[in-house]
PDB file of C-alpha atoms in Angstrom:
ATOM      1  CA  UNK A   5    -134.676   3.068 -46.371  1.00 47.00           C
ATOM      2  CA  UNK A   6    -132.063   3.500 -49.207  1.00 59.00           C
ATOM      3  CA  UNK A   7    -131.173  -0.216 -51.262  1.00 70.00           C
ATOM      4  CA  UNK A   8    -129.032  -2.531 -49.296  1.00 74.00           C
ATOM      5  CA  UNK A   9    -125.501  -2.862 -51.141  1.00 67.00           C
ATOM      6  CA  UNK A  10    -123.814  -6.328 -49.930  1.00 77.00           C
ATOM      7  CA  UNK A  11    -120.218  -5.592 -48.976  1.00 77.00           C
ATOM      8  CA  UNK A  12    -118.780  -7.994 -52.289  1.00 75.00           C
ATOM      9  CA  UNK A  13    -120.477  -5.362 -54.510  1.00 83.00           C
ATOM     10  CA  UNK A  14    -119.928  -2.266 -53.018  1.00 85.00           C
ATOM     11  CA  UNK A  15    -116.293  -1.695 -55.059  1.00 85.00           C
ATOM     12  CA  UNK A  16    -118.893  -1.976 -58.238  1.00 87.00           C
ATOM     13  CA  UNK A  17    -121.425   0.073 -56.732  1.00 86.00           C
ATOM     14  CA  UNK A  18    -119.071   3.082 -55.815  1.00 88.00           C
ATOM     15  CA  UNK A  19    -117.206   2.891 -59.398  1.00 87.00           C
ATOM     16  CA  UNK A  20    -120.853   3.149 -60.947  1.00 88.00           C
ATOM     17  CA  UNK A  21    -121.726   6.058 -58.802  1.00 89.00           C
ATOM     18  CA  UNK A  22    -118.422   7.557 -59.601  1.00 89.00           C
ATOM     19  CA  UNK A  23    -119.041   7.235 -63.195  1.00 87.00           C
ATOM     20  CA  UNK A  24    -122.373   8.622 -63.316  1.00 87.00           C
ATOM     21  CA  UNK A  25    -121.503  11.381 -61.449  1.00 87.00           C
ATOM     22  CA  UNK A  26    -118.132  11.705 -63.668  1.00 87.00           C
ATOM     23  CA  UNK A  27    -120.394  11.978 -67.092  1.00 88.00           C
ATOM     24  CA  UNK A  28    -122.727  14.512 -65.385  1.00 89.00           C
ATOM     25  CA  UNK A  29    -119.958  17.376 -64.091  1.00 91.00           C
ATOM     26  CA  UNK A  30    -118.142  16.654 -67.638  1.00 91.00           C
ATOM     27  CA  UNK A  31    -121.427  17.299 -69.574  1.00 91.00           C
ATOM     28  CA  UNK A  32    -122.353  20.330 -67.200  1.00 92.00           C
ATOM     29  CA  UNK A  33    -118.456  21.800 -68.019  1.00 93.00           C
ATOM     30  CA  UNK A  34    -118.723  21.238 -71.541  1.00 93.00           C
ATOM     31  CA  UNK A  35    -122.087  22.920 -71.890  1.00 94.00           C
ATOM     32  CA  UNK A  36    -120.412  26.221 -69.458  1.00 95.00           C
ATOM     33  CA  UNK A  37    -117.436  26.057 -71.397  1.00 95.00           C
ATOM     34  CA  UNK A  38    -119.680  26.751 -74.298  1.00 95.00           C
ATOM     35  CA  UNK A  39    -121.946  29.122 -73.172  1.00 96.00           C
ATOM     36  CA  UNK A  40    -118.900  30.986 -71.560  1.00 96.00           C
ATOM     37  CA  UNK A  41    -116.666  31.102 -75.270  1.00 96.00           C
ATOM     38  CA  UNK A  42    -119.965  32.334 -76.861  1.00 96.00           C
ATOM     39  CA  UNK A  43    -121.060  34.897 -74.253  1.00 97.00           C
ATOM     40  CA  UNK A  44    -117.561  36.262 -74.109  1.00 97.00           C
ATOM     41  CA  UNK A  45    -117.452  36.541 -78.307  1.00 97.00           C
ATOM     42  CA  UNK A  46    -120.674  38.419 -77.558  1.00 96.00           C
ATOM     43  CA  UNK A  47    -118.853  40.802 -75.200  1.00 96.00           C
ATOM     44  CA  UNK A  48    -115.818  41.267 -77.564  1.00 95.00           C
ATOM     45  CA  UNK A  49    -118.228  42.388 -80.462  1.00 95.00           C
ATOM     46  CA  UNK A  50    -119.578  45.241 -77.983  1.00 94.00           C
ATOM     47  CA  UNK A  51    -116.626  45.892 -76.167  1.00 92.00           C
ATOM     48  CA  UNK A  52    -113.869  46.774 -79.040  1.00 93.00           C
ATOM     49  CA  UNK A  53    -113.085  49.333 -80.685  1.00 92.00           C
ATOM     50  CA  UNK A  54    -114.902  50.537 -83.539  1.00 89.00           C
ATOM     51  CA  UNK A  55    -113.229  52.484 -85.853  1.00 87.00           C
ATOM     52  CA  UNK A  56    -114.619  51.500 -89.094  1.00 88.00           C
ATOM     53  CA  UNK A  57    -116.591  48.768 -87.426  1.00 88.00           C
ATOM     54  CA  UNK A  58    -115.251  45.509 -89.061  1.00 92.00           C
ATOM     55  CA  UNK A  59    -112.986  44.670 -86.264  1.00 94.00           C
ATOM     56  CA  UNK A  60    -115.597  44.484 -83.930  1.00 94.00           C
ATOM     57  CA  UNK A  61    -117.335  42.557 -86.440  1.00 95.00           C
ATOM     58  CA  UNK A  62    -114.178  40.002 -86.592  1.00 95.00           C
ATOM     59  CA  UNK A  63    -114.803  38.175 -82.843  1.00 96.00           C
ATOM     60  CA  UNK A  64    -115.584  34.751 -83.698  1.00 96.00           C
ATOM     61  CA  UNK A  65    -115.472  31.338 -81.792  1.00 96.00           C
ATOM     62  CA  UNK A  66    -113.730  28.184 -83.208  1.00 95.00           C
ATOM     63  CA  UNK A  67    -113.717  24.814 -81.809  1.00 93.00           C
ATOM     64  CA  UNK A  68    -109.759  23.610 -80.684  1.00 91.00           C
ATOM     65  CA  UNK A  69    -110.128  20.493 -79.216  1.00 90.00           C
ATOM     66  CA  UNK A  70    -112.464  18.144 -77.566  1.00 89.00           C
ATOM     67  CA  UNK A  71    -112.167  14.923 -76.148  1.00 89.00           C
ATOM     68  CA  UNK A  72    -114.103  12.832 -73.429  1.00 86.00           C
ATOM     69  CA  UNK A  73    -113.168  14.762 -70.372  1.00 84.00           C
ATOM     70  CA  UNK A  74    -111.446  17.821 -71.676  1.00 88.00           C
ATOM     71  CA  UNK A  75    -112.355  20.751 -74.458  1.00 92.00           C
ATOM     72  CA  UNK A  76    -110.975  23.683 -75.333  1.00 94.00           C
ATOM     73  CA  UNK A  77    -112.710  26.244 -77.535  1.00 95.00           C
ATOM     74  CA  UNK A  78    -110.855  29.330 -78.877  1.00 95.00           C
ATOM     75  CA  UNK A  79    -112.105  33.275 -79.255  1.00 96.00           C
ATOM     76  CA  UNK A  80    -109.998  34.737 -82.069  1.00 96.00           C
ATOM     77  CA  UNK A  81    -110.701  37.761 -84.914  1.00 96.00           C
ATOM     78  CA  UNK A  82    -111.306  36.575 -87.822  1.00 95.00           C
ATOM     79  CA  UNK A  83    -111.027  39.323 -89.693  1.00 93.00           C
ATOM     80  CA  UNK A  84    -108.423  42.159 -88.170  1.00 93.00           C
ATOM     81  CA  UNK A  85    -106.600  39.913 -86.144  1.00 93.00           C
ATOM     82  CA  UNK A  86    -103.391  41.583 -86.592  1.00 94.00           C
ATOM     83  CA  UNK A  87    -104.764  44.641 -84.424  1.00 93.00           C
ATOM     84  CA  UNK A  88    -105.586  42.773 -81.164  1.00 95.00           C
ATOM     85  CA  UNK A  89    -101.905  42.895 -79.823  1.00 95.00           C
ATOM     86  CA  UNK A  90    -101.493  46.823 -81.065  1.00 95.00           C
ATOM     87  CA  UNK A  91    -104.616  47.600 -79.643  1.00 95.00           C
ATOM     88  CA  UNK A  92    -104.863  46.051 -76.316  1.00 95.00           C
ATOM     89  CA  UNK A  93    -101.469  46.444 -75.557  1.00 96.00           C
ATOM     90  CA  UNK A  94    -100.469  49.957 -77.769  1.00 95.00           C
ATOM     91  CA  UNK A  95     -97.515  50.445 -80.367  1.00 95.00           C
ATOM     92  CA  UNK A  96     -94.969  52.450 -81.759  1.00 95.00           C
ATOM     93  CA  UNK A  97     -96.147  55.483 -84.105  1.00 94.00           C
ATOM     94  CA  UNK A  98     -94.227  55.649 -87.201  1.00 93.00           C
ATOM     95  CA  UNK A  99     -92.991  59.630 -86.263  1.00 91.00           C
ATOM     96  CA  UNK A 100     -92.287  58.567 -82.877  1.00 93.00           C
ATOM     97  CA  UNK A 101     -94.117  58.318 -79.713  1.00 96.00           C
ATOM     98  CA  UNK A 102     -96.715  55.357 -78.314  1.00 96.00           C
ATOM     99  CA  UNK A 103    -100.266  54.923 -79.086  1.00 94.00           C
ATOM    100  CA  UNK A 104    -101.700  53.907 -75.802  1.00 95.00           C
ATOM    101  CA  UNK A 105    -103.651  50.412 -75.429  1.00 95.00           C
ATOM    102  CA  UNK A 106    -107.106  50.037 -75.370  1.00 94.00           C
ATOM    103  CA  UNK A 107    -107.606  46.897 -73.262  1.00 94.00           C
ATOM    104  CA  UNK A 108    -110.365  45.388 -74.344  1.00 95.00           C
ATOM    105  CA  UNK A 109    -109.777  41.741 -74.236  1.00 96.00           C
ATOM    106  CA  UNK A 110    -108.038  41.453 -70.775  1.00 96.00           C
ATOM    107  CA  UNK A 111    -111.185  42.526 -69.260  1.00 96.00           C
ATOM    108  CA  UNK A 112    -113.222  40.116 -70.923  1.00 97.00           C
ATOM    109  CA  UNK A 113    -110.770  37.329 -70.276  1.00 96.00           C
ATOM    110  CA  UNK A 114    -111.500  37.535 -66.569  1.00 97.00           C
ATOM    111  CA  UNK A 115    -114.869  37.664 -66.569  1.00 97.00           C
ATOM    112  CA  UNK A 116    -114.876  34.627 -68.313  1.00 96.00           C
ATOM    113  CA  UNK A 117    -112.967  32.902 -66.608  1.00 96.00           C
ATOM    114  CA  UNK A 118    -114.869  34.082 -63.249  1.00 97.00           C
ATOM    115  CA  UNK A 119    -118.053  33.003 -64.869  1.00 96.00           C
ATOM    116  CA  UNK A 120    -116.523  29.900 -66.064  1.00 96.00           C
ATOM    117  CA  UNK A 121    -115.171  28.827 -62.739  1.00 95.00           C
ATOM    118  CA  UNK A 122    -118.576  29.608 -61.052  1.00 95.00           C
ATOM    119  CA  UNK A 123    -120.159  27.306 -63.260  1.00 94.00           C
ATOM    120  CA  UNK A 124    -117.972  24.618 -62.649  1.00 93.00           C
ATOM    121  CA  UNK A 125    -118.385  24.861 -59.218  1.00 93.00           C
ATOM    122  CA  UNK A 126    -121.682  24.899 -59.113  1.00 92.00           C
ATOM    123  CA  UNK A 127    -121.999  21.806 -61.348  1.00 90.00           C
ATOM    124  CA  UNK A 128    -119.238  20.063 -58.929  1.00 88.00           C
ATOM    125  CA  UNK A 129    -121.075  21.094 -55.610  1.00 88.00           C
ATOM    126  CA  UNK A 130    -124.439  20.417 -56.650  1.00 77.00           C
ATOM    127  CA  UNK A 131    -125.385  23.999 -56.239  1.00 65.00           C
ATOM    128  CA  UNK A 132    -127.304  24.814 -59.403  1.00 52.00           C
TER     129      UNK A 132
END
C-alpha cells in the first residue's frame, strides 16, 4: 500500500511531486537538445557540399542561451558562412542566369527537429 498523505499536506505533497518531475523532463530536454545540436553538426559536416572541403569543415555548434527551464544552442559555419544562403537557396551568376540551390541544411533542420520532438516526448510520457 502506497504512503498515506493526510489531506492538510497533500497541496505540499503534489507541488513536490510536481517539482521533481519538473527537474527530471528539463534535465532529459537539455541533454536531447544537446545530443540533437551535435548530431545534426555531425550531419551538416557529411551532408554539404564539398568543393574544396573547408566548408564542410566550417559546421560548428555554439552555446546561445541557457537558463533553468529553457536553452537554446545554435549550428552555424564557422568558417564559410557567407555561402550557406547562396548555396541552399542558389544566386545570381555574375553573366546572368541562376545557380540552383543545393539544400542541404533544410533537410537537416527537420530531422532535427523530428528527433528532437521525439525525445521530448518520450521524456514527457515516460516512454524511454
Amino acid at each position: 500500500m502506497a504512503d498515506s498523505v493526510k489531506i492538510e499536506s497533500l497541496a505540499n505533497e503534489l507541488a513536490a511531486a510536481i517539482a521533481d518531475y519538473s527537474e527530471e523532463l528539463t534535465g532529459a530536454v537539455m541533454k536531447a537538445i544537446d545530443e540533437e545540436t551535435k548530431a545534426a553538426a555531425k550531419e551538416m559536416k557529411t551532408n554539404s557540399p564539398k568543393f574544396t572541403g573547408d566548408y564542410a569543415k566550417g559546421w560548428a555548434t555554439k552555446k546561445g542561451y541557457t537558463g533553468k527551464y529553457s536553452k537554446v544552442k545554435i549550428i552555424h559555419n564557422k568558417t564559410d558562412y557567407q555561402l550557406t544562403h547562396l548555396l541552399e537557396h542558389g544566386h545570381a551568376k555574375r553573366g546572368g542566369g541562376r545557380v540552383a540551390p543545393i539544400q542541404h541544411i533544410k533537410p537537416v533542420e527537420i530531422r532535427a527537429i523530428e528527433n528532437l520532438t521525439r525525445k521530448v516526448e518520450s521524456a514527457a510520457y515516460g516512454n524511454g
